[in-house]
CSV table of C-alpha atoms and ligand atoms in Angstrom, one decimal:
chain,number,residue,atom,x,y,z
I,1,MET,CA,89.5,78.9,102.9
I,2,SER,CA,89.6,81.2,106.0
I,3,THR,CA,86.4,83.0,106.9
I,4,LEU,CA,88.2,86.3,106.4
I,5,ARG,CA,89.1,85.4,102.9
I,6,GLN,CA,85.6,84.3,102.1
I,7,LEU,CA,84.3,87.7,103.4
I,8,PHE,CA,87.0,89.5,101.4
I,9,LEU,CA,85.8,87.8,98.3
I,10,ALA,CA,82.1,88.3,99.1
I,11,ASN,CA,82.0,91.9,100.3
I,12,ASN,CA,85.1,93.7,99.1
I,13,ALA,CA,85.1,94.8,95.5
I,14,GLN,CA,87.5,92.8,93.5
I,15,THR,CA,89.7,94.1,90.7
I,16,THR,CA,90.9,90.8,89.3
I,17,ASN,CA,89.8,87.2,89.3
I,18,PHE,CA,93.1,86.2,90.8
I,19,PRO,CA,93.9,88.4,93.9
I,20,LEU,CA,96.9,87.3,95.8
I,21,LEU,CA,94.8,86.5,98.9
I,22,LEU,CA,97.7,86.8,101.3
I,23,GLU,CA,96.7,87.7,104.9
I,24,PHE,CA,99.1,89.5,107.2
I,25,GLU,CA,98.7,90.3,110.9
I,26,ARG,CA,101.4,92.8,111.4
I,27,ALA,CA,104.4,94.3,109.6
I,28,GLU,CA,107.7,95.7,110.9
I,29,GLY,CA,110.8,96.9,109.1
I,30,ILE,CA,111.1,95.0,105.8
I,31,TYR,CA,108.9,92.1,107.0
I,32,MET,CA,105.2,91.3,106.9
I,33,TYR,CA,104.0,88.5,109.2
I,34,ASN,CA,101.0,86.2,108.6
I,35,ALA,CA,98.8,84.7,111.4
I,36,GLU,CA,101.3,81.9,112.0
I,37,GLY,CA,104.1,84.3,112.4
I,38,LYS,CA,105.7,83.5,109.1
I,39,PRO,CA,107.8,86.4,107.9
I,40,TYR,CA,107.7,87.7,104.3
I,41,ILE,CA,110.4,90.1,103.0
I,42,ASP,CA,108.5,93.0,101.4
I,43,LEU,CA,110.6,93.6,98.2
I,44,ILE,CA,108.0,96.0,96.7
I,45,SER,CA,107.1,98.3,99.7
I,46,GLY,CA,103.4,98.1,98.9
I,47,ILE,CA,104.4,99.5,95.5
I,48,GLY,CA,106.9,102.1,96.5
I,49,VAL,CA,105.2,103.4,99.6
I,50,SER,CA,107.0,101.9,102.6
I,51,SER,CA,110.4,103.2,101.8
I,52,LEU,CA,111.2,103.5,105.5
I,53,GLY,CA,110.0,99.9,106.1
I,54,HIS,CA,106.8,99.1,108.0
I,55,SER,CA,105.9,100.5,111.4
I,56,ASN,CA,108.6,103.1,111.7
I,57,PRO,CA,108.4,104.2,115.4
I,58,TYR,CA,109.3,107.8,114.6
I,59,VAL,CA,106.4,108.1,112.1
I,60,ILE,CA,104.0,106.2,114.4
I,61,ASN,CA,104.8,108.6,117.2
I,62,ALA,CA,104.1,111.6,115.0
I,63,ILE,CA,100.7,110.1,113.9
I,64,LYS,CA,99.7,109.4,117.5
I,65,GLU,CA,100.7,112.9,118.6
I,66,GLN,CA,98.6,114.5,115.8
I,67,VAL,CA,95.6,112.2,116.4
I,68,ASP,CA,95.6,113.4,120.0
I,69,LYS,CA,95.5,117.1,118.8
I,70,TYR,CA,93.1,117.0,115.9
I,71,MET,CA,92.2,115.1,112.8
I,72,HIS,CA,90.0,116.7,110.0
I,73,LEU,CA,89.1,120.3,110.7
I,74,MET,CA,88.1,121.8,107.3
I,75,VAL,CA,88.4,121.3,103.6
I,76,TYR,CA,91.8,122.1,102.1
I,77,GLY,CA,93.1,125.6,101.9
I,78,GLU,CA,91.1,127.5,104.5
I,79,TYR,CA,92.5,127.0,108.0
I,80,VAL,CA,96.1,127.4,109.0
I,81,GLN,CA,96.9,123.8,110.1
I,82,THR,CA,100.3,123.3,111.7
I,83,PRO,CA,101.0,119.8,110.1
I,84,GLN,CA,100.3,121.1,106.6
I,85,VAL,CA,102.4,124.3,107.1
I,86,CYS,CA,105.4,122.5,108.6
I,87,PHE,CA,105.3,119.7,106.1
I,88,ALA,CA,105.1,122.1,103.1
I,89,GLU,CA,107.9,124.2,104.6
I,90,LYS,CA,110.2,121.1,105.0
I,91,LEU,CA,109.4,120.0,101.4
I,92,VAL,CA,110.2,123.4,100.0
I,93,SER,CA,113.5,123.5,101.9
I,94,VAL,CA,114.7,120.4,100.1
I,95,LEU,CA,113.4,121.4,96.6
I,96,PRO,CA,114.8,123.9,94.0
I,97,ASP,CA,113.8,127.5,94.4
I,98,ASN,CA,111.0,127.4,91.8
I,99,LEU,CA,109.2,124.7,93.7
I,100,GLN,CA,107.9,126.6,96.6
I,101,SER,CA,104.1,126.2,96.6
I,102,VAL,CA,102.7,122.8,97.7
I,103,TYR,CA,99.2,121.7,97.0
I,104,PHE,CA,98.5,118.6,99.1
I,105,THR,CA,96.0,116.0,97.7
I,106,ASN,CA,94.7,112.6,98.8
I,107,SER,CA,96.6,110.5,96.3
I,108,GLY,CA,98.9,110.3,93.3
I,109,ALA,CA,96.0,110.4,90.8
I,110,GLU,CA,94.6,113.5,92.4
I,111,ALA,CA,98.0,115.2,92.2
I,112,VAL,CA,97.9,114.4,88.5
I,113,GLU,CA,94.5,115.8,88.1
I,114,GLY,CA,95.4,119.0,89.9
I,115,ALA,CA,98.6,119.4,87.9
I,116,LEU,CA,96.9,119.0,84.5
I,117,LYS,CA,94.2,121.5,85.5
I,118,LEU,CA,96.9,123.9,86.7
I,119,ALA,CA,98.8,123.7,83.4
I,120,LYS,CA,95.7,124.4,81.4
I,121,ARG,CA,94.8,127.4,83.6
I,122,PHE,CA,98.3,128.9,83.7
I,123,THR,CA,99.1,128.5,80.0
I,124,GLY,CA,95.6,129.0,78.6
I,125,ARG,CA,96.4,126.1,76.3
I,126,GLN,CA,94.5,122.9,75.8
I,127,GLN,CA,96.9,120.3,74.4
I,128,ILE,CA,98.7,117.8,76.6
I,129,VAL,CA,101.7,115.6,75.7
I,130,ALA,CA,102.2,112.3,77.5
I,131,CYS,CA,104.4,109.2,77.0
I,132,LEU,CA,103.6,105.8,75.6
I,133,ASN,CA,103.7,103.2,78.4
I,134,SER,CA,103.2,105.8,81.1
I,135,TYR,CA,101.2,105.3,84.2
I,136,HIS,CA,99.8,108.2,86.1
I,137,GLY,CA,96.8,106.8,88.0
I,138,SER,CA,93.3,105.5,87.4
I,139,THR,CA,91.0,108.5,87.4
I,140,HIS,CA,89.6,109.9,84.2
I,141,GLY,CA,92.3,112.6,83.7
I,142,ALA,CA,95.1,110.3,84.7
I,143,LEU,CA,93.8,107.6,82.4
I,144,SER,CA,93.7,110.1,79.6
I,145,VAL,CA,97.5,110.5,79.9
I,146,MET,CA,98.2,106.8,80.3
I,147,GLY,CA,100.1,105.4,77.4
I,148,ASN,CA,98.5,102.0,77.2
I,149,GLU,CA,95.3,101.7,75.2
I,150,GLU,CA,94.3,98.3,76.7
I,151,PHE,CA,93.6,99.8,80.1
I,152,LYS,CA,91.7,102.9,78.9
I,153,GLN,CA,89.7,101.9,75.9
I,154,ALA,CA,86.7,100.9,78.0
I,155,TYR,CA,86.4,104.4,79.5
I,156,ARG,CA,86.3,106.6,76.4
I,157,PRO,CA,85.5,109.4,75.9
I,158,LEU,CA,88.5,110.6,77.8
I,159,LEU,CA,90.2,114.0,77.8
I,160,PRO,CA,90.6,115.3,74.2
I,161,GLY,CA,93.9,116.9,72.9
I,162,VAL,CA,96.3,114.4,74.4
I,163,ASN,CA,99.2,113.4,72.1
I,164,PHE,CA,101.6,110.6,72.9
I,165,ILE,CA,105.4,110.6,72.4
I,166,ARG,CA,107.8,107.7,72.7
I,167,PHE,CA,109.7,107.8,76.1
I,168,ASN,CA,113.4,108.6,75.6
I,169,ASN,CA,113.0,109.2,71.8
I,170,PRO,CA,114.4,112.7,71.0
I,171,GLU,CA,112.7,112.7,67.5
I,172,ASP,CA,109.3,113.0,69.1
I,173,LEU,CA,110.1,116.2,71.0
I,174,MET,CA,109.0,118.3,68.1
I,175,LEU,CA,105.4,117.3,68.8
I,176,ILE,CA,105.7,119.7,71.8
I,177,THR,CA,104.7,123.0,70.4
I,178,GLU,CA,103.4,126.5,71.4
I,179,GLU,CA,100.0,124.9,71.6
I,180,THR,CA,101.1,122.4,74.3
I,181,ALA,CA,100.0,123.3,77.9
I,182,CYS,CA,102.2,120.6,79.5
I,183,VAL,CA,104.2,117.5,79.1
I,184,ILE,CA,103.5,115.0,81.8
I,185,ILE,CA,106.3,112.4,82.1
I,186,GLU,CA,107.6,110.0,84.8
I,187,THR,CA,111.3,111.0,85.4
I,188,ILE,CA,112.0,107.3,85.4
I,189,GLN,CA,109.1,105.2,84.0
I,190,GLY,CA,107.7,102.7,86.6
I,191,GLU,CA,105.0,100.6,85.2
I,192,ALA,CA,106.7,100.4,81.8
I,193,GLY,CA,109.2,98.1,83.6
I,194,ILE,CA,111.6,100.8,85.0
I,195,ARG,CA,113.0,102.7,82.1
I,196,VAL,CA,115.7,105.3,82.8
I,197,PRO,CA,115.9,108.0,80.2
I,198,ASP,CA,119.2,109.2,78.7
I,199,LEU,CA,120.6,112.4,80.2
I,200,THR,CA,120.7,114.0,76.7
I,201,TYR,CA,117.0,113.1,76.2
I,202,ILE,CA,115.6,114.5,79.4
I,203,GLN,CA,117.7,117.7,79.1
I,204,ALA,CA,116.5,118.1,75.5
I,205,LEU,CA,112.9,117.6,76.8
I,206,ARG,CA,113.4,120.3,79.4
I,207,ALA,CA,114.8,122.7,76.7
I,208,ARG,CA,112.0,122.0,74.3
I,209,CYS,CA,109.4,122.8,77.0
I,210,THR,CA,111.2,126.0,77.9
I,211,GLU,CA,111.5,127.0,74.3
I,212,THR,CA,107.7,126.5,73.6
I,213,GLY,CA,106.4,127.9,77.0
I,214,THR,CA,105.2,124.4,77.9
I,215,LEU,CA,105.1,123.4,81.5
I,216,LEU,CA,107.1,120.3,82.3
I,217,ILE,CA,105.3,118.0,84.8
I,218,LEU,CA,107.6,115.4,86.3
I,219,ASP,CA,105.7,112.5,87.9
I,220,GLU,CA,107.9,111.2,90.7
I,221,ILE,CA,105.1,109.5,92.5
I,222,GLN,CA,107.1,106.3,92.4
I,223,ALA,CA,110.7,107.6,92.1
I,224,ALA,CA,111.1,110.3,94.8
I,225,PHE,CA,112.3,110.2,98.4
I,226,GLY,CA,115.6,108.4,97.9
I,227,ARG,CA,114.3,105.5,95.9
I,228,THR,CA,116.7,106.1,93.1
I,229,GLY,CA,119.7,107.2,95.3
I,230,LYS,CA,118.8,110.9,95.2
I,231,LEU,CA,116.1,112.6,97.2
I,232,PHE,CA,114.3,113.3,93.9
I,233,ALA,CA,115.0,111.5,90.6
I,234,PHE,CA,115.3,114.7,88.6
I,235,GLU,CA,118.5,115.5,90.5
I,236,HIS,CA,120.3,112.7,88.5
I,237,PHE,CA,119.6,114.7,85.3
I,238,ASP,CA,120.4,118.3,86.4
I,239,ILE,CA,116.9,119.5,85.4
I,240,VAL,CA,114.1,121.0,87.3
I,241,PRO,CA,110.4,120.6,86.5
I,242,ASP,CA,107.7,123.3,86.5
I,243,ILE,CA,105.4,121.1,88.4
I,244,LEU,CA,106.5,118.1,90.5
I,245,LEU,CA,104.1,115.3,91.5
I,246,LEU,CA,104.6,113.3,94.7
I,247,ALA,CA,102.6,110.6,96.5
I,248,LYS,CA,103.3,107.0,97.6
I,249,ALA,CA,106.4,107.4,100.0
I,250,LEU,CA,105.4,111.0,100.7
I,251,GLY,CA,103.2,110.0,103.6
I,252,GLY,CA,105.5,107.5,105.3
I,253,GLY,CA,102.7,104.9,104.9
I,254,MET,CA,99.7,107.3,105.1
I,255,PRO,CA,97.7,108.4,102.1
I,256,ILE,CA,98.7,111.8,100.7
I,257,GLY,CA,99.9,113.2,97.4
I,258,ALA,CA,101.1,116.7,96.3
I,259,PHE,CA,101.6,118.8,93.2
I,260,ILE,CA,104.3,121.4,93.7
I,261,SER,CA,105.1,124.5,91.6
I,262,SER,CA,106.1,128.1,91.8
I,263,ASN,CA,103.9,130.7,93.5
I,264,GLN,CA,103.4,132.4,90.2
I,265,ILE,CA,102.1,129.2,88.5
I,266,MET,CA,100.1,128.0,91.5
I,267,ASP,CA,98.4,131.4,91.8
I,268,ALA,CA,96.4,130.5,88.7
I,269,LEU,CA,94.1,128.4,90.9
I,270,LYS,CA,93.1,131.4,93.0
I,271,GLU,CA,90.8,133.5,90.8
I,272,ASN,CA,88.6,133.6,87.7
I,273,PRO,CA,87.0,131.4,89.0
I,274,ILE,CA,88.2,131.0,92.6
I,275,LEU,CA,88.9,127.5,94.0
I,276,GLY,CA,90.6,126.0,91.0
I,277,HIS,CA,91.1,122.7,92.8
I,278,ILE,CA,89.0,121.6,95.7
I,279,THR,CA,89.6,118.7,98.0
I,280,THR,CA,88.1,117.7,101.3
I,281,PHE,CA,90.7,115.4,102.7
I,282,GLY,CA,93.8,116.4,100.7
I,283,GLY,CA,96.6,117.3,103.1
I,284,HIS,CA,94.9,115.5,106.0
I,285,PRO,CA,96.7,116.7,109.2
I,286,VAL,CA,97.5,113.2,110.4
I,287,CYS,CA,99.0,112.3,106.9
I,288,CYS,CA,101.0,115.5,106.9
I,289,ALA,CA,102.4,114.8,110.4
I,290,ALA,CA,103.3,111.3,109.2
I,291,GLY,CA,104.9,112.7,106.0
I,292,LEU,CA,106.9,115.3,107.9
I,293,ALA,CA,108.3,112.6,110.3
I,294,ALA,CA,109.1,110.3,107.3
I,295,LEU,CA,111.0,113.0,105.5
I,296,GLU,CA,112.9,114.0,108.7
I,297,PHE,CA,113.8,110.3,109.3
I,298,LEU,CA,114.9,109.9,105.7
I,299,LEU,CA,117.1,112.9,105.8
I,300,ASP,CA,118.5,112.4,109.4
I,301,ASN,CA,119.5,108.8,108.5
I,302,ASN,CA,120.8,109.8,105.1
I,303,LEU,CA,119.0,106.8,103.6
I,304,ALA,CA,119.4,108.0,100.0
I,305,ALA,CA,123.1,107.7,100.3
I,306,THR,CA,122.9,104.0,101.1
I,307,VAL,CA,121.0,103.2,98.0
I,308,ALA,CA,123.7,103.0,95.3
I,309,GLU,CA,125.6,100.3,97.3
I,310,LYS,CA,122.5,98.3,97.7
I,311,GLU,CA,121.7,98.5,94.0
I,312,ALA,CA,125.2,97.3,93.3
I,313,LEU,CA,124.8,94.3,95.6
I,314,PHE,CA,121.4,93.4,94.0
I,315,ARG,CA,123.1,93.6,90.5
I,316,ASP,CA,126.0,91.4,91.7
I,317,LEU,CA,123.7,88.8,93.0
I,318,LEU,CA,121.0,88.8,90.3
I,319,VAL,CA,123.1,87.0,87.7
I,320,HIS,CA,121.5,84.0,86.0
I,321,PRO,CA,121.3,82.7,82.4
I,322,ALA,CA,117.5,83.2,82.5
I,323,ILE,CA,117.7,86.8,83.6
I,324,GLN,CA,117.8,88.8,80.4
I,325,GLN,CA,118.4,92.2,81.9
I,326,VAL,CA,118.4,94.0,85.3
I,327,ARG,CA,117.1,97.5,84.7
I,328,GLY,CA,116.7,100.5,86.9
I,329,LYS,CA,118.2,103.1,89.1
I,330,GLY,CA,118.9,102.6,92.8
I,331,LEU,CA,116.2,100.5,94.5
I,332,MET,CA,113.8,101.0,91.7
I,333,MET,CA,114.6,97.9,89.6
I,334,ALA,CA,113.2,95.4,87.2
I,335,ILE,CA,114.4,91.8,86.5
I,336,GLU,CA,113.5,90.9,82.9
I,337,LEU,CA,112.7,87.3,82.2
I,338,GLU,CA,111.6,85.6,79.0
I,339,ASN,CA,107.8,86.0,79.3
I,340,PHE,CA,104.9,86.5,81.7
I,341,ASP,CA,104.3,82.8,82.3
I,342,LEU,CA,107.8,82.2,83.6
I,343,ASN,CA,107.8,85.5,85.5
I,344,LYS,CA,104.5,84.8,87.2
I,345,LYS,CA,105.6,81.2,88.2
I,346,ILE,CA,108.8,82.6,89.7
I,347,ILE,CA,107.0,85.4,91.5
I,348,ASP,CA,104.5,82.9,93.0
I,349,ARG,CA,107.4,80.6,94.1
I,350,CYS,CA,109.2,83.6,95.7
I,351,ILE,CA,106.1,84.5,97.6
I,352,GLU,CA,105.7,80.9,98.8
I,353,ASN,CA,109.2,81.1,100.0
I,354,GLY,CA,108.7,84.3,101.9
I,355,VAL,CA,109.7,87.0,99.4
I,356,ILE,CA,107.1,89.3,98.1
I,357,THR,CA,107.6,90.6,94.6
I,358,ASP,CA,105.4,91.5,91.6
I,359,TRP,CA,105.2,92.3,87.9
I,360,PHE,CA,104.5,95.6,86.1
I,361,LEU,CA,101.3,96.9,84.6
I,362,HIS,CA,102.8,97.5,81.1
I,363,CYS,CA,105.7,95.0,81.3
I,364,SER,CA,104.5,91.6,82.4
I,365,ASN,CA,107.8,89.8,81.7
I,366,SER,CA,109.7,91.7,84.4
I,367,MET,CA,109.8,91.3,88.1
I,368,ARG,CA,109.6,94.4,90.4
I,369,LEU,CA,112.2,95.2,93.0
I,370,ALA,CA,111.4,98.2,95.2
I,371,PRO,CA,112.4,97.2,98.8
I,372,PRO,CA,112.3,99.5,101.7
I,373,LEU,CA,115.4,101.6,101.6
I,374,ILE,CA,116.3,100.3,105.1
I,375,ILE,CA,117.0,96.8,103.8
I,376,THR,CA,120.4,95.5,104.9
I,377,HIS,CA,123.0,93.8,102.8
I,378,ASP,CA,122.3,90.5,104.6
I,379,GLU,CA,118.6,90.8,103.8
I,380,ILE,CA,119.4,91.6,100.2
I,381,ARG,CA,121.5,88.4,100.0
I,382,LYS,CA,118.6,86.4,101.6
I,383,ALA,CA,116.0,87.8,99.2
I,384,CYS,CA,118.2,87.3,96.1
I,385,ASP,CA,118.9,83.7,97.1
I,386,VAL,CA,115.2,83.0,97.1
I,387,ILE,CA,114.8,84.7,93.7
I,388,ILE,CA,117.7,82.8,92.1
I,389,LYS,CA,116.5,79.5,93.5
I,390,ALA,CA,113.0,80.2,92.2
I,391,ILE,CA,114.5,80.9,88.7
I,392,ASP,CA,116.6,77.8,88.9
I,393,PHE,CA,113.5,75.7,89.9
I,394,TYR,CA,111.7,76.7,86.7
I,395,THR,CA,114.6,77.0,84.2
I,396,ASN,CA,117.1,74.4,85.5
I,397,LYS,CA,119.7,76.7,84.0
X,401,PLP,C1,104.2,107.0,88.4
X,401,PLP,C2,102.8,107.0,89.1
X,401,PLP,N1,102.0,108.0,89.0
X,401,PLP,C3,100.8,108.1,89.5
X,401,PLP,C4,100.3,107.0,90.2
X,401,PLP,C5,99.0,107.0,90.9
X,401,PLP,O1,99.0,107.1,92.2
X,401,PLP,P1,97.8,106.7,93.1
X,401,PLP,O2,97.7,105.2,93.0
X,401,PLP,O3,98.1,107.2,94.5
X,401,PLP,O4,96.6,107.4,92.6
X,401,PLP,C6,101.1,105.9,90.4
X,401,PLP,C7,100.7,104.7,91.1
X,401,PLP,O5,101.1,103.6,91.0
X,401,PLP,C8,102.4,105.9,89.8
X,401,PLP,O6,103.2,104.8,89.9
């Protein structure tokens, strides 16, 4: 075992007994390279982050320019920092009119925490509705709205007053009442194994929230920025949230999240008491500069418009008797296999053969596909060939 690996296992906190232990020296485009120069196709984008691929020169340049000017100056919300202002302005320009106030955070989970607090403050209500099989992050508030008991039972007591509904089940919408502060839901569920809701369901959810004065929080931490073929996933469904959550691809590879709402709702954080949400590093200027460059690159190159064709190509190529289903929208997909054992063996073989993929937290029999949006048709063919051969190897079908 390499010295670096030994040190990693000895001194870096471990979150499983079976880390992947891959070592990379550099990454560029859709590829990550190990010390021997072996390329691996990154089919998961570091879990939905590297949508522009790795080492995008435009983003790197923006980071370097900002580092030369200043890094951290002050906790969030006091100084007028150009990268924060320009990035918020750009985000607001591509969002519906009611989403005009951006609160930048450090991460997705912090955006979730801020949004839940904001919904309580604005509505004066205490109840929260969340979905079964949801994933919103790993902090206490985010865990409280996670729809999987196994991952949260060890941390109780969690937030009280959280009721769970079944995703995409219209019957449960009546559990949203005048007592509900907010519904928090992924527009397209990620860790559940990529579940796309019916149009009628999500529109009925929006209507029920409006009818009861409940804020609709759409978590697009995985699904935004072109991943599903639209800039934001809610655009597929002709609905608009009251609060939108972003992170992952938001920073072009740098750590940043955001919760975004109307000025009227966001103003609830300003008084009685002041400082409704406080963060030291949220909206770090270097991350904002990177995020702005990433969004400009995404828009200038119209990357979202290339996604539907790429999805179709994946679907054409991912045909095999052992594949039970290919689910998803755009380049946010899941390949369903018979069980976890088979899935894990196939994933490991893909990795051995230079294609990085993964399974889902709440859906272990499915393989994750979330490549950088810049992946070419040839690269899709190459990656699918490795996947199909790995499936063949273990199923002989
Ligand atoms: C849908 C969704 N929400 C929230 C989060 C939490 O984001 P973070 O890991 O940045 O805290 C994730 C992370 O995977 C996610 O997929």
